mmCIF file of N, CA and C in Angstrom:
data_model
loop_
_atom_site.group_PDB
_atom_site.id
_atom_site.type_symbol
_atom_site.label_atom_id
_atom_site.label_comp_id
_atom_site.label_asym_id
_atom_site.label_seq_id
_atom_site.Cartn_x
_atom_site.Cartn_y
_atom_site.Cartn_z
ATOM 1 N N MET A 1 0.847 -1.179 0.000
ATOM 2 C CA MET A 1 0.000 0.000 0.000
ATOM 3 C C MET A 1 0.882 1.227 0.000
ATOM 4 N N GLN A 2 0.295 2.349 -0.335
ATOM 5 C CA GLN A 2 1.029 3.602 -0.413
ATOM 6 C C GLN A 2 0.478 4.573 0.635
ATOM 7 N N ILE A 3 1.389 5.179 1.416
ATOM 8 C CA ILE A 3 1.011 6.219 2.357
ATOM 9 C C ILE A 3 1.855 7.452 2.048
ATOM 10 N N PHE A 4 1.542 8.536 2.716
ATOM 11 C CA PHE A 4 2.340 9.750 2.626
ATOM 12 C C PHE A 4 2.973 9.962 3.991
ATOM 13 N N LEU A 5 4.283 9.877 4.049
ATOM 14 C CA LEU A 5 5.023 10.010 5.303
ATOM 15 C C LEU A 5 5.787 11.329 5.279
ATOM 16 N N ASN A 6 5.387 12.243 6.150
ATOM 17 C CA ASN A 6 5.994 13.575 6.202
ATOM 18 C C ASN A 6 6.063 14.198 4.808
ATOM 19 N N GLY A 7 4.974 14.035 4.051
ATOM 20 C CA GLY A 7 4.847 14.662 2.743
ATOM 21 C C GLY A 7 5.419 13.891 1.570
ATOM 22 N N LYS A 8 6.051 12.745 1.838
ATOM 23 C CA LYS A 8 6.634 11.950 0.752
ATOM 24 C C LYS A 8 5.940 10.598 0.659
ATOM 25 N N THR A 9 5.812 10.097 -0.561
ATOM 26 C CA THR A 9 5.184 8.805 -0.788
ATOM 27 C C THR A 9 6.076 7.683 -0.274
ATOM 28 N N ARG A 10 5.443 6.700 0.362
ATOM 29 C CA ARG A 10 6.187 5.546 0.902
ATOM 30 C C ARG A 10 5.352 4.290 0.684
ATOM 31 N N GLU A 11 5.994 3.230 0.217
ATOM 32 C CA GLU A 11 5.332 1.936 0.023
ATOM 33 C C GLU A 11 5.523 1.072 1.268
ATOM 34 N N LEU A 12 4.437 0.463 1.752
ATOM 35 C CA LEU A 12 4.470 -0.408 2.923
ATOM 36 C C LEU A 12 3.642 -1.658 2.644
ATOM 37 N N SER A 13 3.873 -2.687 3.434
ATOM 38 C CA SER A 13 2.998 -3.861 3.326
ATOM 39 C C SER A 13 1.630 -3.497 3.889
ATOM 40 N N SER A 14 0.614 -4.192 3.446
ATOM 41 C CA SER A 14 -0.764 -3.819 3.780
ATOM 42 C C SER A 14 -1.135 -4.050 5.236
ATOM 43 N N ASP A 15 -0.318 -4.754 6.000
ATOM 44 C CA ASP A 15 -0.645 -5.016 7.404
ATOM 45 C C ASP A 15 0.192 -4.178 8.379
ATOM 46 N N THR A 16 0.735 -3.069 7.926
ATOM 47 C CA THR A 16 1.612 -2.248 8.752
ATOM 48 C C THR A 16 0.819 -1.412 9.750
ATOM 49 N N THR A 17 1.284 -1.434 10.997
ATOM 50 C CA THR A 17 0.719 -0.577 12.037
ATOM 51 C C THR A 17 1.644 0.614 12.242
ATOM 52 N N VAL A 18 1.190 1.556 13.055
ATOM 53 C CA VAL A 18 2.050 2.693 13.393
ATOM 54 C C VAL A 18 3.322 2.190 14.076
ATOM 55 N N ALA A 19 3.190 1.255 15.002
ATOM 56 C CA ALA A 19 4.363 0.694 15.678
ATOM 57 C C ALA A 19 5.296 -0.003 14.685
ATOM 58 N N GLY A 20 4.734 -0.704 13.720
ATOM 59 C CA GLY A 20 5.536 -1.368 12.699
ATOM 60 C C GLY A 20 6.289 -0.379 11.831
ATOM 61 N N LEU A 21 5.652 0.725 11.496
ATOM 62 C CA LEU A 21 6.313 1.771 10.717
ATOM 63 C C LEU A 21 7.472 2.362 11.509
ATOM 64 N N MET A 22 7.252 2.611 12.782
ATOM 65 C CA MET A 22 8.307 3.169 13.621
ATOM 66 C C MET A 22 9.487 2.207 13.739
ATOM 67 N N ALA A 23 9.202 0.915 13.837
ATOM 68 C CA ALA A 23 10.277 -0.077 13.881
ATOM 69 C C ALA A 23 11.036 -0.109 12.557
ATOM 70 N N LEU A 24 10.303 -0.044 11.453
ATOM 71 C CA LEU A 24 10.922 -0.028 10.130
ATOM 72 C C LEU A 24 11.862 1.167 9.974
ATOM 73 N N LEU A 25 11.462 2.290 10.525
ATOM 74 C CA LEU A 25 12.257 3.512 10.438
ATOM 75 C C LEU A 25 13.323 3.591 11.538
ATOM 76 N N GLU A 26 13.332 2.600 12.416
ATOM 77 C CA GLU A 26 14.280 2.527 13.540
ATOM 78 C C GLU A 26 14.217 3.772 14.420
ATOM 79 N N LEU A 27 12.983 4.164 14.765
ATOM 80 C CA LEU A 27 12.770 5.329 15.613
ATOM 81 C C LEU A 27 12.572 4.914 17.065
ATOM 82 N N ARG A 28 13.109 5.697 17.974
ATOM 83 C CA ARG A 28 12.877 5.482 19.402
ATOM 84 C C ARG A 28 11.483 6.002 19.725
ATOM 85 N N THR A 29 10.615 5.129 20.175
ATOM 86 C CA THR A 29 9.208 5.467 20.366
ATOM 87 C C THR A 29 8.961 6.546 21.403
ATOM 88 N N GLU A 30 9.845 6.673 22.378
ATOM 89 C CA GLU A 30 9.611 7.639 23.448
ATOM 90 C C GLU A 30 9.923 9.087 23.055
ATOM 91 N N ILE A 31 10.557 9.302 21.915
ATOM 92 C CA ILE A 31 10.934 10.677 21.544
ATOM 93 C C ILE A 31 10.218 11.186 20.294
ATOM 94 N N VAL A 32 9.155 10.513 19.874
ATOM 95 C CA VAL A 32 8.430 10.972 18.687
ATOM 96 C C VAL A 32 6.933 11.076 18.963
ATOM 97 N N ALA A 33 6.300 11.957 18.218
ATOM 98 C CA ALA A 33 4.845 12.065 18.196
ATOM 99 C C ALA A 33 4.398 11.663 16.795
ATOM 100 N N VAL A 34 3.257 10.968 16.718
ATOM 101 C CA VAL A 34 2.768 10.468 15.428
ATOM 102 C C VAL A 34 1.328 10.932 15.210
ATOM 103 N N GLU A 35 1.100 11.509 14.042
ATOM 104 C CA GLU A 35 -0.252 11.865 13.610
ATOM 105 C C GLU A 35 -0.587 11.066 12.367
ATOM 106 N N VAL A 36 -1.815 10.581 12.308
ATOM 107 C CA VAL A 36 -2.333 9.930 11.105
ATOM 108 C C VAL A 36 -3.586 10.696 10.701
ATOM 109 N N ASN A 37 -3.570 11.229 9.502
ATOM 110 C CA ASN A 37 -4.690 12.019 8.983
ATOM 111 C C ASN A 37 -5.094 13.127 9.948
ATOM 112 N N GLU A 38 -4.090 13.828 10.456
ATOM 113 C CA GLU A 38 -4.235 14.992 11.333
ATOM 114 C C GLU A 38 -4.744 14.660 12.733
ATOM 115 N N GLY A 39 -4.751 13.387 13.119
ATOM 116 C CA GLY A 39 -5.138 12.996 14.464
ATOM 117 C C GLY A 39 -3.973 12.333 15.186
ATOM 118 N N LEU A 40 -3.702 12.757 16.408
ATOM 119 C CA LEU A 40 -2.603 12.203 17.184
ATOM 120 C C LEU A 40 -2.890 10.751 17.547
ATOM 121 N N VAL A 41 -1.901 9.875 17.377
ATOM 122 C CA VAL A 41 -2.022 8.475 17.772
ATOM 123 C C VAL A 41 -1.284 8.308 19.097
ATOM 124 N N ALA A 42 -2.017 7.981 20.150
ATOM 125 C CA ALA A 42 -1.424 7.816 21.479
ATOM 126 C C ALA A 42 -0.424 6.663 21.472
ATOM 127 N N ARG A 43 0.600 6.776 22.302
ATOM 128 C CA ARG A 43 1.593 5.701 22.399
ATOM 129 C C ARG A 43 0.930 4.360 22.693
ATOM 130 N N SER A 44 -0.068 4.368 23.538
ATOM 131 C CA SER A 44 -0.746 3.128 23.927
ATOM 132 C C SER A 44 -1.530 2.485 22.785
ATOM 133 N N ARG A 45 -1.753 3.205 21.686
ATOM 134 C CA ARG A 45 -2.541 2.681 20.565
ATOM 135 C C ARG A 45 -1.707 2.397 19.317
ATOM 136 N N ARG A 46 -0.409 2.632 19.367
ATOM 137 C CA ARG A 46 0.434 2.471 18.170
ATOM 138 C C ARG A 46 0.496 1.035 17.673
ATOM 139 N N GLU A 47 0.478 0.061 18.571
ATOM 140 C CA GLU A 47 0.516 -1.361 18.169
ATOM 141 C C GLU A 47 -0.742 -1.762 17.410
ATOM 142 N N GLU A 48 -1.866 -1.194 17.769
ATOM 143 C CA GLU A 48 -3.148 -1.599 17.181
ATOM 144 C C GLU A 48 -3.620 -0.711 16.039
ATOM 145 N N HIS A 49 -3.020 0.455 15.876
ATOM 146 C CA HIS A 49 -3.476 1.392 14.832
ATOM 147 C C HIS A 49 -2.908 0.976 13.479
ATOM 148 N N ALA A 50 -3.754 0.327 12.689
ATOM 149 C CA ALA A 50 -3.357 -0.120 11.353
ATOM 150 C C ALA A 50 -3.383 1.053 10.375
ATOM 151 N N LEU A 51 -2.370 1.108 9.536
ATOM 152 C CA LEU A 51 -2.332 2.130 8.490
ATOM 153 C C LEU A 51 -3.113 1.643 7.274
ATOM 154 N N CYS A 52 -3.687 2.589 6.545
ATOM 155 C CA CYS A 52 -4.503 2.273 5.367
ATOM 156 C C CYS A 52 -3.962 3.006 4.144
ATOM 157 N N GLU A 53 -4.305 2.488 3.005
ATOM 158 C CA GLU A 53 -3.930 3.103 1.730
ATOM 159 C C GLU A 53 -4.271 4.587 1.749
ATOM 160 N N GLY A 54 -3.292 5.422 1.400
ATOM 161 C CA GLY A 54 -3.517 6.856 1.288
ATOM 162 C C GLY A 54 -3.421 7.641 2.586
ATOM 163 N N ASP A 55 -3.155 6.960 3.718
ATOM 164 C CA ASP A 55 -3.024 7.685 4.984
ATOM 165 C C ASP A 55 -1.912 8.714 4.901
ATOM 166 N N ARG A 56 -2.126 9.809 5.590
ATOM 167 C CA ARG A 56 -1.113 10.864 5.693
ATOM 168 C C ARG A 56 -0.546 10.809 7.107
ATOM 169 N N VAL A 57 0.720 10.417 7.197
ATOM 170 C CA VAL A 57 1.383 10.214 8.475
ATOM 171 C C VAL A 57 2.446 11.283 8.666
ATOM 172 N N GLU A 58 2.418 11.898 9.834
ATOM 173 C CA GLU A 58 3.442 12.871 10.204
ATOM 174 C C GLU A 58 4.124 12.350 11.459
ATOM 175 N N ILE A 59 5.435 12.242 11.416
ATOM 176 C CA ILE A 59 6.214 11.832 12.577
ATOM 177 C C ILE A 59 7.146 12.971 12.924
ATOM 178 N N VAL A 60 7.054 13.413 14.171
ATOM 179 C CA VAL A 60 7.830 14.547 14.630
ATOM 180 C C VAL A 60 8.718 14.091 15.781
ATOM 181 N N THR A 61 9.988 14.376 15.697
ATOM 182 C CA THR A 61 10.932 14.067 16.755
ATOM 183 C C THR A 61 11.005 15.221 17.723
ATOM 184 N N LEU A 62 10.942 14.909 19.004
ATOM 185 C CA LEU A 62 11.026 15.939 20.034
ATOM 186 C C LEU A 62 12.494 16.306 20.255
ATOM 187 N N VAL A 63 12.761 17.598 20.287
ATOM 188 C CA VAL A 63 14.130 18.088 20.438
ATOM 189 C C VAL A 63 14.172 19.050 21.602
ATOM 190 N N GLY A 64 15.121 18.851 22.495
ATOM 191 C CA GLY A 64 15.292 19.763 23.621
ATOM 192 C C GLY A 64 16.397 20.758 23.330
ATOM 193 N N GLY A 65 16.452 21.770 24.114
ATOM 194 C CA GLY A 65 17.513 22.749 23.931
ATOM 195 C C GLY A 65 17.150 24.056 24.607
ATOM 196 N N GLY A 66 17.983 25.017 24.414
ATOM 197 C CA GLY A 66 17.714 26.274 25.083
ATOM 198 C C GLY A 66 18.085 27.457 24.259
#
């Protein structure tokens, strides 16, 4: 299936969840926020939130500093 990840097209298998996408991208789950179709996906729901054809996913890394 095809999704849009941070504005770019990405091909994934049809059974990919948000957690699976994060693992594929090798992201540390505790330092990112994930939106699917402009709705925030809670950390507790990432394993069960299945992605669908055409979903728009935004992943934002939290950065500290001063």
